[in-house]
Amino acid sequence: MKYTPQNSAPSDAATRKAVKPVICYPVDSLPAYDASVFAPARESMQLIDELIIPPRDAKVFDVPAGHFFRIVCPEGPQVGDLNLWNAQNLNERFFSGKTRALHGTHVSTGDHLWSNLPYFRPLATVTWDTLDWYGWDEFGGGVHDVIGTRCDPYTNRLLSHDDYHYCCHSNLTRALAADTGMSLDEAEPYVHDVLNVFMCTGFTRDTKQYFMKASPVRTGDYLEMFAQIDLKGALSACPGGDCGSKHSSEEAICAPLKVEIYKPAEGSLGNWTAPDISAYSRTHGLK
């Protein structure tokens, strides 16, 4: 709950509140998403690999640049927490905050998943979303959010005073350590804020608190993305299941997730090229 204000409203409070908002980052200068660019590649693509993510666990996968990958709901409602890195440089990773600033609190077809500074380029582009029909519900909820940070054992310890080891943060840490040969201590700093795939979330109207509700995802639904560079991904099947009740515990009914990787036919991507890192000089005013 929010604290009750301790100060009286000034005489011009209504005028101050009536000031119209300004979009922080107008995106008109970004190239508009053109589905026709990807259509020939999507029509020709062939499944080349797949893996199952067990409930309350995570696995790592690699996607070459110019390939597609899908996160699929194979057995029942289940939410997934996704991390993405540059496969050749783990210091370049998904930047949920700037993705949110550019595209909004939830992503869908046509939105990019951007990398962190100083690289700052699209890592992946959403090319198909079987839940795009959901839009916004009466509570202000939407699907595939870049609001939440990932459930983690530190927040769980703070709020419940016990240790739970299968939060998404821990799942992702174990998976990355196993894939790279790093220790848990070495791998953990690379785990970052996630794309909450299939999660239905928003902010309450009154207190503006982050909420979750049962995901509308059903068996066969998927979120498809195009890899703009060579990617290493890690996906956790959240211990919250469909996140309709509670996470960070063994209480929720959980299901597996599946990752599918597709290779498009040679030449089907036309003139597509991988994006370069940001052209900013990085002088920061000192040269």
XYZ file of N, CA, C and O in Angstrom, residues 14-214:
804
model
N -4.819 21.208 -9.314
C -5.565 20.719 -10.472
C -4.877 21.121 -11.775
O -4.808 20.337 -12.727
N -4.350 22.334 -11.801
C -3.662 22.816 -13.003
C -2.396 21.997 -13.263
O -2.103 21.612 -14.388
N -1.654 21.719 -12.203
C -0.428 20.929 -12.363
C -0.732 19.521 -12.881
O -0.030 18.989 -13.736
N -1.792 18.936 -12.338
C -2.138 17.573 -12.746
C -2.710 17.526 -14.163
O -2.660 16.479 -14.831
N -3.239 18.637 -14.635
C -3.885 18.664 -15.951
C -2.899 18.812 -17.106
O -3.292 18.758 -18.272
N -1.610 19.013 -16.793
C -0.606 19.130 -17.857
C -0.590 17.846 -18.689
O -0.536 16.743 -18.144
N -0.639 17.975 -20.005
C -0.699 16.808 -20.876
C 0.646 16.088 -20.922
O 1.708 16.720 -20.919
N 0.622 14.767 -20.964
C 1.864 13.999 -21.005
C 2.552 14.100 -22.362
O 1.913 14.376 -23.377
N 3.849 13.869 -22.347
C 4.665 13.851 -23.555
C 5.353 12.492 -23.635
O 5.924 12.020 -22.642
N 5.291 11.845 -24.778
C 5.974 10.565 -24.954
C 7.479 10.769 -24.816
O 8.069 11.625 -25.488
N 8.110 9.995 -23.929
C 9.543 10.194 -23.666
C 10.401 9.885 -24.883
O 11.345 10.615 -25.197
N 10.096 8.793 -25.573
C 10.930 8.358 -26.688
C 10.049 8.138 -27.925
O 9.616 7.014 -28.188
N 9.778 9.196 -28.698
C 9.026 9.005 -29.943
C 9.815 8.059 -30.856
O 11.031 8.209 -31.031
N 9.145 7.074 -31.416
C 9.849 6.058 -32.211
C 9.561 6.204 -33.709
O 9.808 5.279 -34.486
N 9.076 7.366 -34.114
C 8.741 7.567 -35.524
C 9.959 7.416 -36.430
O 9.835 7.073 -37.605
N 11.161 7.692 -35.879
C 12.364 7.617 -36.708
C 12.886 6.193 -36.865
O 13.765 5.942 -37.697
N 12.359 5.256 -36.058
C 12.764 3.862 -36.218
C 12.102 3.285 -37.462
O 10.963 3.635 -37.792
N 12.789 2.389 -38.175
C 12.159 1.744 -39.335
C 10.893 1.013 -38.914
O 10.892 0.281 -37.914
N 9.823 1.237 -39.642
C 8.558 0.580 -39.328
C 8.671 -0.924 -39.571
O 9.360 -1.372 -40.503
N 8.033 -1.712 -38.707
C 8.052 -3.163 -38.884
C 7.278 -3.530 -40.146
O 6.152 -3.082 -40.361
N 7.878 -4.329 -40.991
C 7.266 -4.764 -42.249
C 7.212 -6.282 -42.245
O 8.230 -6.958 -42.462
N 6.043 -6.839 -41.956
C 5.893 -8.290 -41.881
C 6.243 -8.975 -43.191
O 6.665 -10.137 -43.197
N 6.077 -8.258 -44.318
C 6.350 -8.876 -45.616
C 7.827 -9.212 -45.790
O 8.185 -10.098 -46.576
N 8.702 -8.520 -45.044
C 10.135 -8.818 -45.118
C 10.414 -10.217 -44.594
O 11.253 -10.951 -45.126
N 9.684 -10.607 -43.535
C 9.916 -11.900 -42.914
C 9.020 -13.005 -43.483
O 9.275 -14.187 -43.240
N 7.961 -12.634 -44.216
C 7.000 -13.632 -44.684
C 7.636 -14.747 -45.503
O 7.374 -15.939 -45.238
N 8.469 -14.451 -46.519
C 9.066 -15.558 -47.288
C 9.918 -16.481 -46.432
O 9.935 -17.701 -46.621
N 10.644 -15.891 -45.452
C 11.486 -16.699 -44.569
C 10.625 -17.563 -43.651
O 10.944 -18.741 -43.406
N 9.539 -17.015 -43.137
C 8.662 -17.789 -42.260
C 8.004 -18.928 -43.017
O 7.800 -20.024 -42.474
N 7.651 -18.676 -44.270
C 6.990 -19.711 -45.063
C 7.933 -20.865 -45.413
O 7.500 -22.008 -45.570
N 9.219 -20.561 -45.510
C 10.179 -21.576 -45.938
C 10.939 -22.224 -44.787
O 11.663 -23.202 -45.001
N 10.795 -21.713 -43.572
C 11.667 -22.164 -42.492
C 11.386 -23.611 -42.089
O 10.243 -24.093 -42.149
N 12.466 -24.270 -41.664
C 12.395 -25.663 -41.254
C 12.879 -25.807 -39.813
O 13.868 -25.198 -39.417
N 12.169 -26.629 -39.044
C 12.561 -26.889 -37.666
C 13.886 -27.643 -37.646
O 14.021 -28.692 -38.274
N 14.894 -27.090 -36.929
C 16.195 -27.744 -36.879
C 16.576 -28.196 -35.465
O 17.495 -28.999 -35.308
N 15.883 -27.701 -34.459
C 16.209 -28.119 -33.098
C 15.058 -27.753 -32.184
O 14.281 -26.824 -32.479
N 14.947 -28.465 -31.080
C 13.960 -28.136 -30.062
C 14.411 -28.695 -28.727
O 15.195 -29.651 -28.669
N 13.959 -28.069 -27.664
C 14.260 -28.589 -26.334
C 13.107 -28.290 -25.400
O 12.365 -27.316 -25.594
N 12.952 -29.155 -24.400
C 11.903 -29.010 -23.402
C 12.496 -28.409 -22.135
O 13.555 -28.833 -21.659
N 11.794 -27.415 -21.594
C 12.179 -26.801 -20.328
C 11.302 -27.429 -19.239
O 10.089 -27.203 -19.224
N 11.875 -28.211 -18.339
C 11.048 -28.841 -17.301
C 10.443 -27.802 -16.359
O 10.985 -26.701 -16.196
N 9.331 -28.125 -15.723
C 8.734 -27.206 -14.747
C 9.724 -26.853 -13.646
O 10.513 -27.693 -13.202
N 9.718 -25.589 -13.233
C 10.581 -25.095 -12.162
C 12.065 -25.297 -12.463
O 12.868 -25.529 -11.570
N 12.412 -25.197 -13.723
C 13.811 -25.343 -14.124
C 14.053 -24.452 -15.334
O 13.128 -23.817 -15.850
N 15.291 -24.390 -15.790
C 15.651 -23.569 -16.944
C 16.674 -24.308 -17.786
O 17.397 -25.175 -17.298
N 16.722 -23.958 -19.064
C 17.738 -24.483 -19.965
C 18.217 -23.369 -20.883
O 17.512 -22.384 -21.126
N 19.433 -23.558 -21.393
C 20.059 -22.620 -22.318
C 19.959 -23.159 -23.726
O 20.003 -24.378 -23.947
N 19.811 -22.263 -24.694
C 19.754 -22.647 -26.107
C 20.480 -21.590 -26.927
O 20.658 -20.453 -26.485
N 20.912 -21.953 -28.130
C 21.614 -21.028 -29.026
C 20.842 -20.904 -30.332
O 20.348 -21.905 -30.881
N 20.750 -19.665 -30.815
C 20.048 -19.384 -32.058
C 20.979 -18.586 -32.966
O 21.379 -17.474 -32.615
N 21.339 -19.117 -34.145
C 22.191 -18.344 -35.057
C 21.453 -17.122 -35.603
O 20.217 -17.126 -35.743
N 22.212 -16.081 -35.913
C 21.624 -14.897 -36.545
C 20.886 -15.306 -37.817
O 21.344 -16.172 -38.567
N 19.741 -14.681 -38.051
C 18.967 -14.993 -39.247
C 18.060 -16.194 -39.105
O 17.444 -16.611 -40.092
N 17.966 -16.752 -37.913
C 17.058 -17.862 -37.639
C 15.895 -17.371 -36.775
O 15.961 -16.310 -36.157
N 14.853 -18.167 -36.723
C 13.691 -17.888 -35.888
C 13.676 -18.852 -34.702
O 14.191 -19.974 -34.794
N 13.100 -18.414 -33.602
C 12.858 -19.351 -32.505
C 11.490 -19.065 -31.890
O 11.011 -17.929 -31.898
N 10.891 -20.126 -31.411
C 9.575 -20.030 -30.790
C 9.620 -20.541 -29.359
O 10.275 -21.550 -29.075
N 8.919 -19.840 -28.487
C 8.651 -20.341 -27.151
C 7.217 -20.837 -27.166
O 6.284 -20.076 -27.439
N 7.070 -22.130 -26.907
C 5.799 -22.810 -27.130
C 5.251 -23.332 -25.807
O 6.005 -23.781 -24.932
N 3.936 -23.271 -25.670
C 3.236 -23.877 -24.541
C 2.771 -25.270 -24.980
O 1.788 -25.384 -25.711
N 3.453 -26.354 -24.573
C 3.142 -27.667 -25.129
C 2.099 -28.482 -24.382
O 1.494 -29.399 -24.952
N 1.874 -28.181 -23.076
C 1.018 -29.087 -22.298
C -0.052 -28.388 -21.476
O -1.021 -29.034 -21.077
N 0.100 -27.127 -21.169
C -0.871 -26.437 -20.328
C -0.360 -25.066 -19.971
O 0.805 -24.743 -20.231
N -1.193 -24.215 -19.388
C -0.805 -22.830 -19.095
C 0.471 -22.754 -18.268
O 0.564 -23.359 -17.199
N 1.438 -21.995 -18.742
C 2.727 -21.870 -18.072
C 3.406 -20.600 -18.536
O 3.402 -20.270 -19.723
N 3.997 -19.887 -17.609
C 4.728 -18.652 -17.877
C 6.222 -18.954 -17.925
O 6.720 -19.826 -17.203
N 6.955 -18.223 -18.786
C 8.394 -18.404 -18.881
C 9.148 -17.097 -18.746
O 8.680 -16.049 -19.206
N 10.320 -17.154 -18.124
C 11.194 -15.978 -17.972
C 12.390 -16.141 -18.900
O 13.153 -17.104 -18.771
N 12.569 -15.171 -19.812
C 13.559 -15.280 -20.871
C 14.704 -14.294 -20.691
O 14.488 -13.096 -20.528
N 15.930 -14.801 -20.734
C 17.147 -13.994 -20.845
C 17.750 -14.215 -22.224
O 17.691 -15.320 -22.768
N 18.344 -13.148 -22.787
C 19.048 -13.243 -24.067
C 20.394 -12.553 -23.960
O 20.506 -11.484 -23.354
N 21.413 -13.161 -24.587
C 22.751 -12.581 -24.659
C 23.279 -12.668 -26.086
O 22.838 -13.516 -26.880
N 24.231 -11.820 -26.398
C 25.068 -12.011 -27.574
C 25.869 -13.286 -27.337
O 26.595 -13.397 -26.351
N 25.744 -14.266 -28.234
C 26.381 -15.565 -28.017
C 27.898 -15.461 -27.939
O 28.550 -16.315 -27.328
N 28.479 -14.412 -28.545
C 29.935 -14.239 -28.518
C 30.412 -13.295 -27.402
O 31.610 -13.173 -27.169
N 29.469 -12.632 -26.748
C 29.848 -11.647 -25.737
C 28.707 -11.517 -24.731
O 27.753 -10.765 -24.950
N 28.813 -12.228 -23.624
C 27.728 -12.230 -22.641
C 27.526 -10.885 -21.965
O 26.507 -10.665 -21.305
N 28.475 -9.971 -22.125
C 28.282 -8.633 -21.573
C 27.182 -7.869 -22.315
O 26.611 -6.921 -21.772
N 26.913 -8.258 -23.546
C 25.786 -7.677 -24.279
C 24.576 -8.552 -24.031
O 24.559 -9.727 -24.385
N 23.555 -7.957 -23.456
C 22.398 -8.742 -23.035
C 21.115 -7.925 -23.197
O 21.160 -6.718 -23.441
N 20.001 -8.597 -23.054
C 18.692 -7.965 -23.170
C 18.523 -6.848 -22.148
O 18.837 -7.004 -20.972
N 18.008 -5.714 -22.615
C 17.796 -4.514 -21.794
C 16.288 -4.286 -21.696
O 15.692 -3.608 -22.530
N 15.680 -4.850 -20.655
C 14.221 -4.770 -20.552
C 13.755 -3.337 -20.322
O 12.701 -2.927 -20.813
N 14.549 -2.551 -19.571
C 14.135 -1.182 -19.271
C 14.002 -0.321 -20.506
O 13.021 0.401 -20.680
N 14.986 -0.374 -21.401
C 14.907 0.453 -22.609
C 13.909 -0.126 -23.606
O 13.252 0.629 -24.347
N 13.756 -1.448 -23.620
C 12.710 -2.053 -24.446
C 11.344 -1.544 -23.997
O 10.483 -1.196 -24.820
N 11.149 -1.468 -22.697
C 9.894 -0.947 -22.143
C 9.712 0.516 -22.503
O 8.609 0.963 -22.856
N 10.790 1.306 -22.413
C 10.697 2.732 -22.713
C 10.350 2.983 -24.176
O 9.648 3.945 -24.498
N 10.845 2.127 -25.060
C 10.606 2.318 -26.493
C 9.286 1.726 -26.961
O 8.591 2.320 -27.789
N 8.932 0.547 -26.456
C 7.783 -0.179 -27.005
C 6.601 -0.302 -26.058
O 5.522 -0.718 -26.470
N 6.784 0.037 -24.780
C 5.694 -0.077 -23.830
C 5.912 -1.217 -22.852
O 6.901 -1.954 -22.909
N 4.973 -1.385 -21.952
C 5.113 -2.337 -20.855
C 5.028 -3.792 -21.297
O 5.476 -4.695 -20.579
N 4.426 -4.043 -22.466
C 4.258 -5.395 -22.985
C 4.636 -5.390 -24.462
O 4.414 -4.391 -25.156
N 5.208 -6.484 -24.941
C 5.653 -6.537 -26.335
C 4.835 -7.546 -27.125
O 4.254 -8.485 -26.572
N 4.814 -7.322 -28.440
C 4.138 -8.247 -29.342
C 4.749 -8.056 -30.730
O 5.823 -7.463 -30.879
N 4.071 -8.554 -31.741
C 4.603 -8.582 -33.097
C 5.085 -7.203 -33.551
O 4.376 -6.209 -33.434
N 6.328 -7.180 -34.057
C 6.919 -5.942 -34.552
C 7.824 -5.244 -33.578
O 8.595 -4.362 -33.973
N 7.754 -5.617 -32.311
C 8.611 -4.990 -31.304
C 9.976 -5.674 -31.279
O 10.094 -6.883 -31.511
N 11.009 -4.886 -30.983
C 12.358 -5.410 -30.826
C 12.655 -5.657 -29.349
O 12.132 -4.964 -28.471
N 13.539 -6.594 -29.087
C 14.148 -6.750 -27.774
C 15.549 -6.169 -27.884
O 16.397 -6.708 -28.593
N 15.789 -5.048 -27.194
C 17.024 -4.280 -27.353
C 18.101 -4.742 -26.387
O 17.802 -5.242 -25.296
N 19.356 -4.519 -26.763
C 20.469 -4.864 -25.885
C 20.887 -3.660 -25.053
O 20.529 -2.516 -25.337
N 21.677 -3.945 -24.027
C 22.095 -2.925 -23.072
C 23.137 -1.981 -23.670
O 23.731 -2.252 -24.705
N 23.359 -0.874 -22.961
C 24.388 0.070 -23.341
C 25.764 -0.523 -23.014
O 25.894 -1.254 -22.035
N 26.781 -0.265 -23.800
C 26.861 0.684 -24.917
C 26.529 0.069 -26.279
O 26.691 0.727 -27.305
N 26.054 -1.169 -26.300
C 25.823 -1.871 -27.571
C 24.546 -1.373 -28.243
O 24.548 -0.953 -29.387
N 23.453 -1.473 -27.532
C 22.160 -0.890 -27.871
C 21.735 -1.108 -29.326
O 21.767 -0.199 -30.152
N 21.332 -2.321 -29.587
C 20.812 -2.692 -30.906
C 19.764 -3.784 -30.715
O 19.680 -4.411 -29.651
N 18.945 -4.049 -31.728
C 17.970 -5.127 -31.586
C 18.667 -6.491 -31.499
O 19.477 -6.829 -32.367
N 18.368 -7.228 -30.465
C 18.826 -8.611 -30.367
C 17.881 -9.543 -31.106
O 18.311 -10.492 -31.763
N 16.590 -9.276 -30.968
C 15.563 -10.116 -31.583
C 14.349 -9.259 -31.886
O 14.150 -8.201 -31.291
N 13.543 -9.726 -32.827
C 12.308 -9.044 -33.217
C 11.164 -10.038 -33.127
O 11.273 -11.167 -33.609
N 10.069 -9.639 -32.478
C 8.892 -10.500 -32.388
C 8.211 -10.548 -33.759
O 7.847 -9.505 -34.315
N 8.075 -11.748 -34.305
C 7.508 -11.913 -35.655
C 6.147 -12.602 -35.661
O 5.456 -12.571 -36.682
N 5.759 -13.226 -34.562
C 4.414 -13.822 -34.487
C 4.056 -14.021 -33.028
O 4.907 -14.385 -32.211
N 2.799 -13.787 -32.713
C 2.327 -13.877 -31.332
C 0.900 -14.384 -31.353
O -0.019 -13.653 -31.720
N 0.690 -15.638 -30.972
C -0.662 -16.197 -31.030
C -1.585 -15.611 -29.970
O -2.796 -15.858 -30.007
N -1.025 -14.827 -29.041
C -1.849 -14.178 -28.023
C -2.054 -12.694 -28.307
O -2.503 -11.943 -27.433
N -1.780 -12.270 -29.548
C -1.939 -10.835 -29.841
C -3.388 -10.380 -29.784
O -3.668 -9.180 -29.714
N -4.314 -11.324 -29.790
C -5.732 -10.983 -29.683
C -6.093 -10.419 -28.307
O -7.108 -9.734 -28.157
N -5.249 -10.688 -27.287
C -5.625 -10.357 -25.912
C -5.702 -8.853 -25.672
O -6.622 -8.358 -25.022
N -4.724 -8.142 -26.225
C -4.731 -6.688 -26.033
C -4.660 -6.317 -24.568
O -3.777 -6.763 -23.842
N -5.627 -5.485 -24.115
C -5.685 -5.041 -22.719
C -7.023 -5.461 -22.127
O -8.071 -5.297 -22.751
N -6.980 -6.001 -20.914
C -8.234 -6.405 -20.275
C -8.773 -5.286 -19.379
O -8.191 -4.205 -19.295
N -9.882 -5.552 -18.715
C -10.548 -4.517 -17.921
C -9.725 -4.057 -16.718
O -9.972 -2.997 -16.150
N -8.719 -4.861 -16.336
C -7.878 -4.492 -15.207
C -6.620 -3.738 -15.638
O -5.820 -3.318 -14.807
N -6.442 -3.600 -16.945
C -5.237 -2.992 -17.466
C -4.130 -3.997 -17.714
O -2.968 -3.619 -17.929
N -4.450 -5.284 -17.690
C -3.464 -6.337 -17.886
C -3.206 -6.628 -19.350
O -4.092 -6.497 -20.197
N -1.981 -7.026 -19.649
C -1.584 -7.449 -20.983
C -0.617 -8.619 -20.872
O -0.232 -9.040 -19.781
N -0.207 -9.147 -22.026
C 0.607 -10.368 -22.062
C 2.013 -10.053 -22.570
O 2.195 -9.179 -23.416
N 3.005 -10.806 -22.100
C 4.428 -10.695 -22.453
C 5.007 -9.376 -21.937
O 5.315 -8.462 -22.698
N 5.183 -9.287 -20.626
C 5.590 -8.004 -20.071
C 7.101 -7.857 -19.928
O 7.845 -8.832 -19.803
N 7.517 -6.594 -19.963
C 8.896 -6.214 -19.649
C 8.876 -5.267 -18.437
O 9.631 -4.307 -18.356
N 7.974 -5.573 -17.512
C 7.861 -4.813 -16.260
C 8.596 -5.546 -15.149
O 9.466 -5.006 -14.487
N 8.193 -6.788 -14.925
C 8.716 -7.564 -13.812
C 10.178 -7.939 -14.008
O 10.684 -8.007 -15.127
N 10.850 -8.178 -12.910
C 12.287 -8.385 -12.952
C 12.704 -9.846 -12.996
O 13.845 -10.145 -13.311
N 11.887 -10.768 -12.688
C 12.051 -12.218 -12.540
C 11.892 -12.537 -11.059
O 12.374 -11.783 -10.198
N 11.215 -13.601 -10.724
C 11.142 -13.994 -9.315
C 12.527 -14.449 -8.872
O 13.270 -15.065 -9.639
N 12.894 -14.110 -7.648
C 14.251 -14.378 -7.203
C 14.264 -14.776 -5.736
O 13.348 -14.433 -4.979
N 15.305 -15.489 -5.303
C 15.342 -15.977 -3.918
C 15.619 -14.882 -2.900
O 15.325 -15.055 -1.713
N 16.163 -13.752 -3.335
C 16.476 -12.667 -2.411
C 15.200 -11.939 -1.981
O 15.002 -11.662 -0.789
N 14.347 -11.609 -2.952
C 13.058 -10.995 -2.609
C 12.202 -11.964 -1.820
O 11.531 -11.585 -0.852
N 12.244 -13.255 -2.220
C 11.478 -14.261 -1.493
C 11.936 -14.353 -0.039
O 11.118 -14.434 0.880
N 13.249 -14.296 0.161
C 13.783 -14.345 1.530
C 13.319 -13.134 2.337
O 12.951 -13.244 3.512
N 13.327 -11.955 1.685
C 12.906 -10.728 2.348
C 11.454 -10.803 2.800
O 11.110 -10.387 3.909
N 10.589 -11.333 1.930
C 9.150 -11.296 2.189
C 8.637 -12.499 2.971
O 7.666 -12.376 3.725
N 9.266 -13.676 2.780
C 8.746 -14.878 3.436
C 9.691 -15.472 4.467
O 9.322 -16.423 5.172
N 10.935 -14.953 4.516
C 11.912 -15.361 5.528
C 12.366 -16.813 5.389
O 12.780 -17.440 6.381
N 12.286 -17.362 4.176
C 12.849 -18.683 3.946
C 13.538 -18.724 2.587
O 13.421 -17.800 1.790
N 14.284 -19.776 2.355
C 15.025 -19.932 1.102
C 14.267 -20.845 0.156
O 13.895 -21.971 0.521
N 14.023 -20.335 -1.065
C 13.431 -21.159 -2.114
C 14.373 -21.111 -3.311
O 14.687 -20.028 -3.809
N 14.825 -22.272 -3.773
C 15.924 -22.335 -4.723
C 15.490 -22.457 -6.187
O 16.343 -22.558 -7.064
N 14.184 -22.465 -6.452
C 13.737 -22.685 -7.822
C 12.979 -21.493 -8.384
O 12.146 -21.627 -9.264
N 13.281 -20.299 -7.826
C 12.844 -19.055 -8.460
C 13.521 -18.957 -9.832
O 14.557 -19.576 -10.082
N 12.950 -18.141 -10.717
C 13.500 -18.037 -12.076
C 14.945 -17.542 -12.062
O 15.760 -17.989 -12.876
N 15.290 -16.627 -11.157
C 16.663 -16.135 -11.079
C 17.633 -17.286 -10.821
O 18.675 -17.399 -11.476
N 17.306 -18.147 -9.880
C 18.163 -19.284 -9.568
C 18.178 -20.291 -10.707
O 19.231 -20.857 -11.039
N 17.011 -20.530 -11.302
C 16.944 -21.455 -12.439
C 17.854 -20.990 -13.566
O 18.605 -21.783 -14.156
N 17.777 -19.707 -13.900
C 18.595 -19.152 -14.983
C 20.081 -19.196 -14.631
O 20.928 -19.475 -15.490
N 20.403 -18.935 -13.360
C 21.801 -18.973 -12.927
C 22.372 -20.379 -13.071
O 23.482 -20.568 -13.601
N 21.630 -21.381 -12.607
C 22.097 -22.775 -12.725
C 22.289 -23.158 -14.180
O 23.279 -23.803 -14.550
N 21.331 -22.767 -15.021
C 21.382 -23.155 -16.429
C 22.565 -22.519 -17.143
O 23.267 -23.176 -17.930
N 22.810 -21.237 -16.886
C 23.923 -20.561 -17.538
C 25.252 -21.125 -17.049
O 26.189 -21.316 -17.837
N 25.360 -21.410 -15.757
C 26.588 -21.988 -15.221
C 26.862 -23.345 -15.862
O 27.998 -23.645 -16.259
N 25.834 -24.165 -15.996
C 26.013 -25.487 -16.592
C 26.414 -25.392 -18.058
O 27.231 -26.176 -18.548
N 25.859 -24.431 -18.773
C 26.151 -24.296 -20.205
C 27.550 -23.764 -20.462
O 28.210 -24.175 -21.416
N 28.000 -22.834 -19.634
C 29.266 -22.146 -19.895
C 30.446 -22.725 -19.116
O 31.598 -22.430 -19.437
N 30.171 -23.531 -18.089
C 31.233 -24.023 -17.234
C 31.632 -23.043 -16.152
O 32.579 -23.301 -15.399
N 30.943 -21.931 -16.044
C 31.213 -20.976 -14.977
C 30.688 -21.507 -13.652
O 29.793 -22.358 -13.611
N 31.239 -20.986 -12.572
C 30.667 -21.267 -11.257
C 29.368 -20.482 -11.110
O 29.089 -19.553 -11.889
N 28.596 -20.836 -10.091
C 27.366 -20.076 -9.836
C 27.668 -18.608 -9.563
O 26.962 -17.711 -10.043
N 28.733 -18.346 -8.804
C 29.097 -16.958 -8.494
C 29.495 -16.190 -9.746
O 29.224 -14.993 -9.873
N 30.153 -16.873 -10.698
C 30.542 -16.214 -11.943
C 29.345 -15.992 -12.857
O 29.243 -14.958 -13.533
N 28.422 -16.945 -12.878
C 27.288 -16.872 -13.804
C 26.214 -15.895 -13.345
O 25.581 -15.218 -14.167
N 26.005 -15.786 -12.039
C 24.867 -15.015 -11.529
C 24.829 -13.569 -12.008
O 23.745 -13.058 -12.350
N 25.969 -12.841 -12.067
C 25.885 -11.444 -12.519
C 25.422 -11.278 -13.974
O 25.008 -10.184 -14.356
N 25.485 -12.328 -14.773
C 25.037 -12.238 -16.158
C 23.522 -12.413 -16.291
O 22.948 -12.104 -17.337
N 22.882 -12.933 -15.247
C 21.428 -13.099 -15.271
C 20.791 -11.728 -15.076
O 21.186 -10.968 -14.199
N 19.803 -11.421 -15.910
C 19.292 -10.052 -15.959
C 17.767 -10.041 -16.038
O 17.127 -11.099 -16.144
N 17.204 -8.833 -15.989
C 15.756 -8.693 -16.065
C 15.237 -9.301 -17.355
O 15.871 -9.223 -18.406
N 14.054 -9.842 -17.283
C 13.568 -10.791 -18.286
C 12.448 -10.221 -19.150
O 11.839 -9.193 -18.835
N 12.177 -10.945 -20.223
C 10.884 -10.865 -20.889
C 10.026 -11.952 -20.264
O 10.379 -13.141 -20.293
N 8.917 -11.561 -19.651
C 8.006 -12.517 -19.033
C 7.052 -13.068 -20.093
O 5.965 -12.525 -20.326
N 7.461 -14.133 -20.722
C 6.701 -14.711 -21.827
C 5.411 -15.347 -21.300
O 5.433 -16.109 -20.320
N 4.294 -15.012 -21.926
C 2.952 -15.507 -21.598
C 2.391 -14.930 -20.302
O 1.232 -15.170 -19.977
N 3.184 -14.197 -19.527
C 2.690 -13.688 -18.241
C 1.718 -12.541 -18.480
O 1.967 -11.659 -19.298
N 0.615 -12.543 -17.744
C -0.408 -11.495 -17.855
C -0.295 -10.596 -16.631
O -0.519 -11.039 -15.499
N 0.059 -9.338 -16.882
C 0.397 -8.420 -15.800
C -0.080 -7.005 -16.101
O -0.463 -6.676 -17.221
N 0.015 -6.170 -15.096
C -0.280 -4.752 -15.255
C -0.036 -4.041 -13.943
O 0.624 -4.570 -13.048
N -0.579 -2.840 -13.826
C -0.500 -2.069 -12.595
C -1.914 -1.785 -12.106
O -2.790 -1.402 -12.900
N -2.140 -1.951 -10.807
C -3.469 -1.694 -10.262
C -3.855 -0.230 -10.481
O -2.996 0.657 -10.503
N -5.132 0.014 -10.664
C -5.614 1.364 -10.955
C -5.399 2.312 -9.772
O -5.098 3.492 -9.971
N -5.559 1.791 -8.544
C -5.521 2.675 -7.378
C -4.109 2.887 -6.846
O -3.624 4.019 -6.792
N -3.410 1.815 -6.482
C -2.085 1.958 -5.867
C -0.944 1.819 -6.864
O 0.226 1.978 -6.496
N -1.266 1.497 -8.126
C -0.261 1.343 -9.184
C 0.765 0.250 -8.858
O 1.917 0.317 -9.277
N 0.317 -0.777 -8.138
C 1.195 -1.898 -7.832
C 1.188 -2.912 -8.972
O 0.168 -3.131 -9.631
N 2.323 -3.522 -9.163
C 2.484 -4.562 -10.188
C 1.628 -5.765 -9.803
O 1.712 -6.267 -8.690
N 0.787 -6.215 -10.728
C -0.043 -7.390 -10.458
C 0.160 -8.448 -11.532
O 0.629 -8.168 -12.629
N -0.185 -9.675 -11.174
C -0.217 -10.773 -12.129
C -1.583 -11.439 -12.031
O -2.285 -11.320 -11.019
N -1.966 -12.109 -13.094
C -3.210 -12.864 -13.100
C -3.013 -14.081 -13.993
O -2.019 -14.166 -14.721
N -3.915 -15.021 -13.914
C -3.771 -16.260 -14.674
C -3.566 -15.959 -16.156
O -4.344 -15.220 -16.770
